[in-house]
CSV table of C-alpha atoms and ligand atoms in Angstrom, one decimal:
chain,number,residue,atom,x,y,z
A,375,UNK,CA,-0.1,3.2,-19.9
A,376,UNK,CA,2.7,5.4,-18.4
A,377,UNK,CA,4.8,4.0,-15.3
A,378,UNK,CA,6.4,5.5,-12.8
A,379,UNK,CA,9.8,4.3,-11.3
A,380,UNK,CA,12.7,5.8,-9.3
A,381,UNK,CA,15.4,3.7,-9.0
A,382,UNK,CA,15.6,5.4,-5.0
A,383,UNK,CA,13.6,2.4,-4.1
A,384,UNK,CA,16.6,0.3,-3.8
A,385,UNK,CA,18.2,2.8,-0.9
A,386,UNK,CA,15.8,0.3,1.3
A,387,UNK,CA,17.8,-2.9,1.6
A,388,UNK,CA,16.6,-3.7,5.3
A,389,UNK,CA,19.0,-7.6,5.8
A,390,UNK,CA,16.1,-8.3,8.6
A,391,UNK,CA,12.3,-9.1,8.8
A,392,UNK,CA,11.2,-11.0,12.1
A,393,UNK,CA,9.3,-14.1,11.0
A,394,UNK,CA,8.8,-17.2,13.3
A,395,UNK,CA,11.5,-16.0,15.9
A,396,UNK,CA,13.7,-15.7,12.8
A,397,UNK,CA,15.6,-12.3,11.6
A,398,UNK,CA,14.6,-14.0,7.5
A,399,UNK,CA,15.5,-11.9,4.4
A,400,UNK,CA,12.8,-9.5,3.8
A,401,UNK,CA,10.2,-10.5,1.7
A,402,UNK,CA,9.6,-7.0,0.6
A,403,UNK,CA,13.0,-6.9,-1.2
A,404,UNK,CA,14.3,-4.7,-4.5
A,405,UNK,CA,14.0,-7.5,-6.7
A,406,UNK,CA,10.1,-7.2,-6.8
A,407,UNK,CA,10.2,-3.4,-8.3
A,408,UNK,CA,13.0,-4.4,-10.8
A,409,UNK,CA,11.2,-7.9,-12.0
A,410,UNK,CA,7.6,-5.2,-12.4
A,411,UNK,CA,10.2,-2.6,-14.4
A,412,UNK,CA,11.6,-5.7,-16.7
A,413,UNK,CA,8.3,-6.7,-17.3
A,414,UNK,CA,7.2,-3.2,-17.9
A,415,UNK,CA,9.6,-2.6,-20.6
A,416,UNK,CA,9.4,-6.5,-21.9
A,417,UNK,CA,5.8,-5.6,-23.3
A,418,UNK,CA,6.6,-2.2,-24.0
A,419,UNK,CA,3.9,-1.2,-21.6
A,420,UNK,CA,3.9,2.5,-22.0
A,421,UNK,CA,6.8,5.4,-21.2
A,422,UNK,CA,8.6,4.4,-17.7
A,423,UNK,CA,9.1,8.0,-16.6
A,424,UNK,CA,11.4,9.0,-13.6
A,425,UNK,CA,9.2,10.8,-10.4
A,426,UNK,CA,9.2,14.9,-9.9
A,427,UNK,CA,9.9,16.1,-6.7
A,428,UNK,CA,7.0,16.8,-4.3
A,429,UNK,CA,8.3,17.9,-1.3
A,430,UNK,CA,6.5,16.6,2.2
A,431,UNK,CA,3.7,18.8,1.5
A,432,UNK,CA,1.5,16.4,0.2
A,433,UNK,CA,3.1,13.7,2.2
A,434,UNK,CA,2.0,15.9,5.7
A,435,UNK,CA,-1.9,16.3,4.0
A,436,UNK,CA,-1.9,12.3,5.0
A,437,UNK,CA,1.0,11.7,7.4
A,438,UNK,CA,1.5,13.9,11.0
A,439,UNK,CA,4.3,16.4,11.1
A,440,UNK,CA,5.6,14.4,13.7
A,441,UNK,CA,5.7,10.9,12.1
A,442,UNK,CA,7.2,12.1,9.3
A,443,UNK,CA,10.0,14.2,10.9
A,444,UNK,CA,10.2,10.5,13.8
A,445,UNK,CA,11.1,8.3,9.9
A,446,UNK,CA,13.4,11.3,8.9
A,447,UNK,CA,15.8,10.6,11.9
A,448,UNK,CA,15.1,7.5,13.1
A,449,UNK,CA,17.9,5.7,11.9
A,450,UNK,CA,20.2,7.9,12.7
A,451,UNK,CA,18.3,8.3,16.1
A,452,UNK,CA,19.7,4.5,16.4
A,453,UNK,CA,22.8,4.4,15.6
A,454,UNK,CA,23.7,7.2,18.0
A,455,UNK,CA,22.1,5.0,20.6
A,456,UNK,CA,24.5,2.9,19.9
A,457,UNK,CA,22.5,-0.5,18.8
A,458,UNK,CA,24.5,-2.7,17.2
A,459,UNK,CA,21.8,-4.1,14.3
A,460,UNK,CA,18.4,-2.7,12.5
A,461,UNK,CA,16.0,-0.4,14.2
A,462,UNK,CA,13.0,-2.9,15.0
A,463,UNK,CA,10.1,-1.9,17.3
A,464,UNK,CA,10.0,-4.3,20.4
A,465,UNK,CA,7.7,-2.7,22.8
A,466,UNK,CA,4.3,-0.7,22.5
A,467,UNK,CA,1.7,0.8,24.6
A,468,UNK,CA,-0.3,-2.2,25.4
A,469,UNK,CA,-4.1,-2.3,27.1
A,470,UNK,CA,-3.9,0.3,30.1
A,471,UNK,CA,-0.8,1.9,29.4
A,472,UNK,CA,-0.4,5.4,28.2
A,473,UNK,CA,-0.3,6.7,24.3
A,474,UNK,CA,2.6,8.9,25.4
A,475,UNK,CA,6.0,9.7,23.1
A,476,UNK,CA,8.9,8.7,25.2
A,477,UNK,CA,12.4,10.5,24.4
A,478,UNK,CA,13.8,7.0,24.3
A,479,UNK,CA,14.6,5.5,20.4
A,480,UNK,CA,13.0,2.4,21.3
A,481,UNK,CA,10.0,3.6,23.0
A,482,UNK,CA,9.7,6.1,19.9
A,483,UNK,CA,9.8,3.2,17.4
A,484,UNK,CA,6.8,1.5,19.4
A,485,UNK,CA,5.1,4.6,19.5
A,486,UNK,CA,5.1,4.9,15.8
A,487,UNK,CA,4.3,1.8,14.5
A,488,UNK,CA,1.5,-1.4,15.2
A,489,UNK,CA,4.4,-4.1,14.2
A,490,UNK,CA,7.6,-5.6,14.6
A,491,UNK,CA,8.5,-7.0,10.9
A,492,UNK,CA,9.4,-4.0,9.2
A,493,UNK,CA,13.1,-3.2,10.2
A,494,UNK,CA,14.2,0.2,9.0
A,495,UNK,CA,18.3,0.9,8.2
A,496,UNK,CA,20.1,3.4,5.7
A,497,UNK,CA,18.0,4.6,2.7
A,498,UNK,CA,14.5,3.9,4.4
A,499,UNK,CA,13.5,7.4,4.3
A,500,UNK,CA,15.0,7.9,1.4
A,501,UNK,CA,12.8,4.9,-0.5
A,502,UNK,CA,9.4,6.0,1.4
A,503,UNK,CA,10.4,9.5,-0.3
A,504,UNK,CA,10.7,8.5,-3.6
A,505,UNK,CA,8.1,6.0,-3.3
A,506,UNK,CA,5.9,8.8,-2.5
A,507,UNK,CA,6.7,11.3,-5.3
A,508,UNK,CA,6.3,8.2,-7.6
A,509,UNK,CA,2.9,7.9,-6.6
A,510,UNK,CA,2.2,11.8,-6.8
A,511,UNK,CA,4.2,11.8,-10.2
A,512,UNK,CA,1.2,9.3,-11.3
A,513,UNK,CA,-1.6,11.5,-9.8
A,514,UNK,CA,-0.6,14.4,-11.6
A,515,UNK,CA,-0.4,11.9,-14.8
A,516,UNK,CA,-4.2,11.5,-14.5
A,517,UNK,CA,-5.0,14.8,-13.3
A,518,UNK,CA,-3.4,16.1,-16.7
A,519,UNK,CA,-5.3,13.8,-18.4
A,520,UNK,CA,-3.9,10.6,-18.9
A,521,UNK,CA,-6.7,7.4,-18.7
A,522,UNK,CA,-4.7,5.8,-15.9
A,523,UNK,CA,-0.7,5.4,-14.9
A,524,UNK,CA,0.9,3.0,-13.0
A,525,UNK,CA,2.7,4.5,-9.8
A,526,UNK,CA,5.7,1.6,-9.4
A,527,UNK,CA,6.1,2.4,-5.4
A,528,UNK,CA,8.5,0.4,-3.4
A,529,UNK,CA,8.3,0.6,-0.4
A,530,UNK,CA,4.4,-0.4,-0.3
A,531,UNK,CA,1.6,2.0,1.6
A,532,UNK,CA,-1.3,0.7,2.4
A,533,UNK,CA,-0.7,-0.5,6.4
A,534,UNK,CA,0.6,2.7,7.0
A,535,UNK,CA,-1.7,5.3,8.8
A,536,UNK,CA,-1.4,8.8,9.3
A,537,UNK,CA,1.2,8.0,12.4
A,538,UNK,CA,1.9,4.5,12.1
A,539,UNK,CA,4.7,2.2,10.1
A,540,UNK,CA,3.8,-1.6,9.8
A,541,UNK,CA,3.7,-3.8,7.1
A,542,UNK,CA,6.3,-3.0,5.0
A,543,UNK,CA,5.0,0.8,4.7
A,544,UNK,CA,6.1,3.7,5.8
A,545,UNK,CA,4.1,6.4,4.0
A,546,UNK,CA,0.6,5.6,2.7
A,547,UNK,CA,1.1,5.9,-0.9
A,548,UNK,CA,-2.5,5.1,-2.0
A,549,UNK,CA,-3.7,7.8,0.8
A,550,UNK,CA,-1.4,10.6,-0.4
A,551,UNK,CA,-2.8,10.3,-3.8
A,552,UNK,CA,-6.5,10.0,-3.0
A,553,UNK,CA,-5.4,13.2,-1.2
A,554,UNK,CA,-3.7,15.0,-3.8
A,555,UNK,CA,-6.5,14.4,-6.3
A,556,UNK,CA,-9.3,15.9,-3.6
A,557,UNK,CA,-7.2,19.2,-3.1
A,558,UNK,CA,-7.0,19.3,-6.6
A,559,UNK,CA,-10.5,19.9,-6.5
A,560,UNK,CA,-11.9,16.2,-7.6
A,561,UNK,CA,-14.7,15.7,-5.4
A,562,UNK,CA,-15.0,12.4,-4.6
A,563,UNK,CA,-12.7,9.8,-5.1
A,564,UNK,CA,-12.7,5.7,-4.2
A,565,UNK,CA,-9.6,4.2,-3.3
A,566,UNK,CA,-10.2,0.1,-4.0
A,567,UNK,CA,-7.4,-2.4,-2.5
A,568,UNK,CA,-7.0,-5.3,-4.0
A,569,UNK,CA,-3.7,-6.7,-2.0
A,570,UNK,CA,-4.1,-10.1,-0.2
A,571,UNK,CA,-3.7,-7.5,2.9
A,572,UNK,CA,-6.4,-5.1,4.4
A,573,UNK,CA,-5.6,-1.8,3.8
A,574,UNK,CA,-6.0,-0.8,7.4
A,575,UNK,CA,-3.9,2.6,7.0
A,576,UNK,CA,-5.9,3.8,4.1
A,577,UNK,CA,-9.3,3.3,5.6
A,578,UNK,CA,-8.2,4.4,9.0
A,579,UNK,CA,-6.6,7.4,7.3
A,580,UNK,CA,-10.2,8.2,5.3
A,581,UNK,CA,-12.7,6.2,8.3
A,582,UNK,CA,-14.5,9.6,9.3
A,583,UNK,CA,-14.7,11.1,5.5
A,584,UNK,CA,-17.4,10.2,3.5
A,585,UNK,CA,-15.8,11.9,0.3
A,586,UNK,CA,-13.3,9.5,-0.1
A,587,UNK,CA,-14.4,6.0,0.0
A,588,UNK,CA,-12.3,3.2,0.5
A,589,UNK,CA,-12.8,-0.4,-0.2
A,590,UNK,CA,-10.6,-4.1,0.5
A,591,UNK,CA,-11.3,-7.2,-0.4
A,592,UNK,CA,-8.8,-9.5,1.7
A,593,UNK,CA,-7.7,-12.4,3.8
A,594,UNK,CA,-9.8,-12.6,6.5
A,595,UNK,CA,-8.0,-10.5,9.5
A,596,UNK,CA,-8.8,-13.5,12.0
A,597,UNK,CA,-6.7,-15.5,10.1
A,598,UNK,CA,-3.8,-13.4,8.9
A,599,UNK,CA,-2.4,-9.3,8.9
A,600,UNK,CA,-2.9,-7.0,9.7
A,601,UNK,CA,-5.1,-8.9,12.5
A,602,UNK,CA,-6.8,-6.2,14.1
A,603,UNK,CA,-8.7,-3.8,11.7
A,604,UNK,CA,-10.4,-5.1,8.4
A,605,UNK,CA,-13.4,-6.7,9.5
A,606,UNK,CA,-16.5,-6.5,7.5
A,607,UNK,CA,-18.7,-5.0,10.6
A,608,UNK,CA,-15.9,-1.6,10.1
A,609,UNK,CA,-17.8,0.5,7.9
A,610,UNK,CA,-16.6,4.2,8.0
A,611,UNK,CA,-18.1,6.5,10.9
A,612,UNK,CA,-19.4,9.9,11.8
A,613,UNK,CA,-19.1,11.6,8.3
A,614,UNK,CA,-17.8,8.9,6.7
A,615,UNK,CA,-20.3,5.6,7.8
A,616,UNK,CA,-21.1,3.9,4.8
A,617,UNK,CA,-17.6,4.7,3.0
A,618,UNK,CA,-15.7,2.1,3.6
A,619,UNK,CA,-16.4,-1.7,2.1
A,620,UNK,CA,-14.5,-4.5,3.6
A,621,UNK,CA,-15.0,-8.0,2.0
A,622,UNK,CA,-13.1,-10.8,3.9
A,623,UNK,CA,-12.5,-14.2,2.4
A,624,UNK,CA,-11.2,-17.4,3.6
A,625,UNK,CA,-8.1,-19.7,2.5
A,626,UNK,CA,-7.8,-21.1,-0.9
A,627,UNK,CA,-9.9,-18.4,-2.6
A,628,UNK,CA,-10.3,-18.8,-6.0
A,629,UNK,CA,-11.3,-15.4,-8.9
A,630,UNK,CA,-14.5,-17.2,-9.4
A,631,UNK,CA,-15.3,-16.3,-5.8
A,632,UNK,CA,-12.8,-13.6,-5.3
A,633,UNK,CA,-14.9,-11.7,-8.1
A,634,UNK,CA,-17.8,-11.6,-7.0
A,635,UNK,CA,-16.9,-9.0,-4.0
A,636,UNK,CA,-15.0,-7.5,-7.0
A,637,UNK,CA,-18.7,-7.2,-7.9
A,638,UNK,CA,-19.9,-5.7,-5.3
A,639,UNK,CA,-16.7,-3.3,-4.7
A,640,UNK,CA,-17.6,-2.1,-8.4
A,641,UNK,CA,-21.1,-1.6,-7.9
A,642,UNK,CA,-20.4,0.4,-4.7
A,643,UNK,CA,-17.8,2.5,-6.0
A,644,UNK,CA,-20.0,3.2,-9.5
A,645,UNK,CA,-23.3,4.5,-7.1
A,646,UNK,CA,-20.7,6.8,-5.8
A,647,UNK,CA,-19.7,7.9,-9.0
A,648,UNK,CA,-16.3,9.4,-8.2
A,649,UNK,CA,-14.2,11.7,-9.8
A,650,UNK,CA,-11.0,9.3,-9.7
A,651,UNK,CA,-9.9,5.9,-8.9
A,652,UNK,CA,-7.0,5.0,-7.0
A,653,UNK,CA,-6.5,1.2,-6.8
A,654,UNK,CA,-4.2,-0.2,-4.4
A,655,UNK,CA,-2.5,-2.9,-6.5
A,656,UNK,CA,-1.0,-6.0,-4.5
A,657,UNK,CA,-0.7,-9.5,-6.6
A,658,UNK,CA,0.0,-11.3,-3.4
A,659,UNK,CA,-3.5,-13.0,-4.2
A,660,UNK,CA,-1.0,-15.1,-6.3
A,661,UNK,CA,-1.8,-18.9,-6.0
A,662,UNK,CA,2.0,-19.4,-5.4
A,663,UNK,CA,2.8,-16.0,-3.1
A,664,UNK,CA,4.7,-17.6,-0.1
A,665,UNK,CA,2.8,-15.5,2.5
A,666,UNK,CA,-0.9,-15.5,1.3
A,667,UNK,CA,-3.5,-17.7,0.7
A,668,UNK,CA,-5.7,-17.0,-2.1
A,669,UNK,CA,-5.5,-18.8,-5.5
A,670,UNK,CA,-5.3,-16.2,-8.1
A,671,UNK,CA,-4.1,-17.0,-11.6
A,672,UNK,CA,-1.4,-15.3,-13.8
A,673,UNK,CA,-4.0,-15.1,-16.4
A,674,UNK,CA,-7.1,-14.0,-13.4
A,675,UNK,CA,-4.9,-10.2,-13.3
A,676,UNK,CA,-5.7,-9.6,-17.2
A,677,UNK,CA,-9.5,-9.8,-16.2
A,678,UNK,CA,-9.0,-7.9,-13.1
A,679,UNK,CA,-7.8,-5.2,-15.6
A,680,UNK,CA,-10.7,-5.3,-17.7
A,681,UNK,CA,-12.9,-4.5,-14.8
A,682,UNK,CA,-11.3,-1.9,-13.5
A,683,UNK,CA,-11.2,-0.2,-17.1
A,684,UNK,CA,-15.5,-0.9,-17.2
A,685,UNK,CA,-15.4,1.6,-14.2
A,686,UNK,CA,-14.6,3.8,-16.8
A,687,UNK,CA,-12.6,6.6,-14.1
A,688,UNK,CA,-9.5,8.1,-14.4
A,689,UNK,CA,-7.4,5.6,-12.3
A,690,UNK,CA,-4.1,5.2,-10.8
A,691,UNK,CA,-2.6,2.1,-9.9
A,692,UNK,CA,-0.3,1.9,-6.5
A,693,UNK,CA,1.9,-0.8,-6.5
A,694,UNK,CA,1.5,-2.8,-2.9
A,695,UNK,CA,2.3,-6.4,-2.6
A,696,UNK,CA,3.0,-9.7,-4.2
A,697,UNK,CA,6.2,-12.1,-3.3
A,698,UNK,CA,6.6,-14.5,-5.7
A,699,UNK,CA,9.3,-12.1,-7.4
A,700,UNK,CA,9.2,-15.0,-10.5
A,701,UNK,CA,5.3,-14.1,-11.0
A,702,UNK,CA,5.0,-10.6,-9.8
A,703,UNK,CA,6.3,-8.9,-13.1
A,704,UNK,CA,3.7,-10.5,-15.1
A,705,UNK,CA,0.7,-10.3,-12.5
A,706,UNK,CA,1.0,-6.8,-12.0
A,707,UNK,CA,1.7,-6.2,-15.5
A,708,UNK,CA,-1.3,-8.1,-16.7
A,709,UNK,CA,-3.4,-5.9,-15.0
A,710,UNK,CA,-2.3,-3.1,-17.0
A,711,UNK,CA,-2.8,-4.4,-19.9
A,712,UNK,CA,-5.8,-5.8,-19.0
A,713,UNK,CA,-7.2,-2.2,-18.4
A,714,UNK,CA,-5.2,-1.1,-21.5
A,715,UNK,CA,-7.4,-3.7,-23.6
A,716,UNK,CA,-10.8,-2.9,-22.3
A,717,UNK,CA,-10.4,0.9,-21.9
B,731,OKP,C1,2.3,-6.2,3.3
B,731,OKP,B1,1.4,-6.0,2.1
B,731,OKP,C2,4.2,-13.6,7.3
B,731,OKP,C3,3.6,-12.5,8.2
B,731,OKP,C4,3.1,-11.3,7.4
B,731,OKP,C5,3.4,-8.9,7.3
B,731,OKP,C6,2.7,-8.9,6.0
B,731,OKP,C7,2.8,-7.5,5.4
B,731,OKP,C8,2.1,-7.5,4.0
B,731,OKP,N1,4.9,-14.6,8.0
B,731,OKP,N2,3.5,-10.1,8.0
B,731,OKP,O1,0.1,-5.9,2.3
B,731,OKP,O2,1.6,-7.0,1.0
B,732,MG,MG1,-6.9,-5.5,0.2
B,733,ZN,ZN1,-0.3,-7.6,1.0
């Protein structure tokens, strides 16, 4: 299998993420896409091929015009109003107020995003960019006819909606893709996210669209993020009820549970016999990730792999989550060669 990689992801090198009323080193930190690329090149998983330009075009089909051109200058937006460290959202439009963009940097930073651990500085937009054109560099991989490519994105997508920044993500790389491949003229395709985190931005991007269907399996929102979307009672509307499949679990979930929404996912996604596959790809299922709670395997992400490749679907993989930088090389890469094997 082909990767993708720019080595652009490195222009985001945020020092801050607010965690416990600490400013901690990021756990979303360069390290994980290099430890993936050594891996990568270790098994001699395929060609790592550089990204093509894409412009925002495809970037706007999923994003507003306005979020996109608010990430473009928002850290300069900052420094000219003079703060002193990271551009962090503090404040947002809480129960009663008004869903109204303010001219002020910090009210603009609340208005475009649903949390406060993602700290943007020098390079963001230039990462989310590249991390983008990665993705689409992938998509157009498939849509020539390669089996499946790995998109190597950093910075991760899938919290991010069509006007919202959270979670790490800035553009919705998963979303852009799905996107790409329907104005391409693919029908129907199934985006499946199999982070630890619900993809909240991807379904709410695709919630009222019944031609792309979108699926998570995930830690049960109650319990951890995203917190307020990812329930298994959200199931698509207008258009798009009955395309989107969330499957929550509790702590200390092993594969032999884990897999059986896996199942389920499959099953879905094979009754609505799609044109394309994107899966959102997160390892922070990982028994050891510091931040999650399931109790994947190393060895679990080969079989994960295999199932995917039973879909039998043109597929590309977005890279998401995972911070155990020690595992995540070989997690993610199992899964690719788990596919590899059984395709
Ligand atoms: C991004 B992705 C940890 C709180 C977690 C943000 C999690 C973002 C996960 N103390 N807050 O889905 O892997
Ligand atoms: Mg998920
Ligand atoms: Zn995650």
């Amino acid at each position: 299998m082909k990767t993708v990689f720019s080595p652009l992801h490195s222009r985001r090198h945020v020092k801050t993420e607010l965690d416990g009323g600490l400013l901690i080193e990021p756990h979303e930190k360069p390290s994980r896409a290099e430890t993936i690329l050594a891996r990568v090149k270790d098994q001699a998983l395929g060609e790592v091929l550089e990204p093509e330009e894409f412009g925002l075009e495809p970037v706007r089909r999923v994003h507003t015009a306005d979020y996109v051109a608010f990430l473009e200058t928002c850290w300069q937006d900052w420094q000219a109003a003079g703060k002193p460290g990271e551009a962090i959202p503090a404040v947002w439009a809480g129960r009663g107020m008004r869903h109204r963009l303010p001219k002020d940097i910090d009210g603009r930073l609340g208005y475009y995003s649903f949390a406060a651990e993602t700290s943007i500085s020098d390079g963001t937009w230039e990462a989310a960019r590249a991390s983008a054109n990665v993705a689409l560099t992938a998509q157009k991989l498939v849509a020539g006819g390669e089996r499946a490519a790995f998109a190597l994105c950093r910075p991760p997508g899938h919290h991010a909606h069509a006007d919202l920044f959270g979670g790490y993500c800035f553009f919705n790389n998963a979303a852009i893709v799905a996107q790409a491949f329907r104005d391409q003229g693919y029908g129907r395709v199934a985006v499946l996210d199999v982070d630890f985190h619900h993809g909240n931005g991807t379904q709410a991007i695709f919630y009222q669209c019944s031609d792309v269907l979108t699926l998570s399996l995930h830690g049960d929102p109650d319990l951890v993020f995203p917190h307020f979307l990812g329930f298994e009672d959200e199931t698509g509307e207008g258009d798009g009820e009955g395309y989107n499949l969330n499957i929550v679990y509790p702590p200390n979930t092993p594969y032999s549970v884990w897999s059986q929404g896996l199942e389920t996912a499959c099953e879905r996604i094979a009754a609505f016999q799609p044109d394309a596959l994107v899966l959102a790809l997160g390892v922070d299922t990982f028994e050891d990730d510091p931040i999650s709670f399931f109790k994947l395997t190393s060895s679990d992400y080969l079989t994960l792999g295999e199932r995917l490749a039973r879909l039998g679907l043109p597929t590309v993989f977005t890279m998401e989550g995972g911070y155990d930088v020690d595992a995540i090389g070989v997690n993610a890469v199992n899964v690719m060669q788990g596919f590899d094997r059984a395709a």
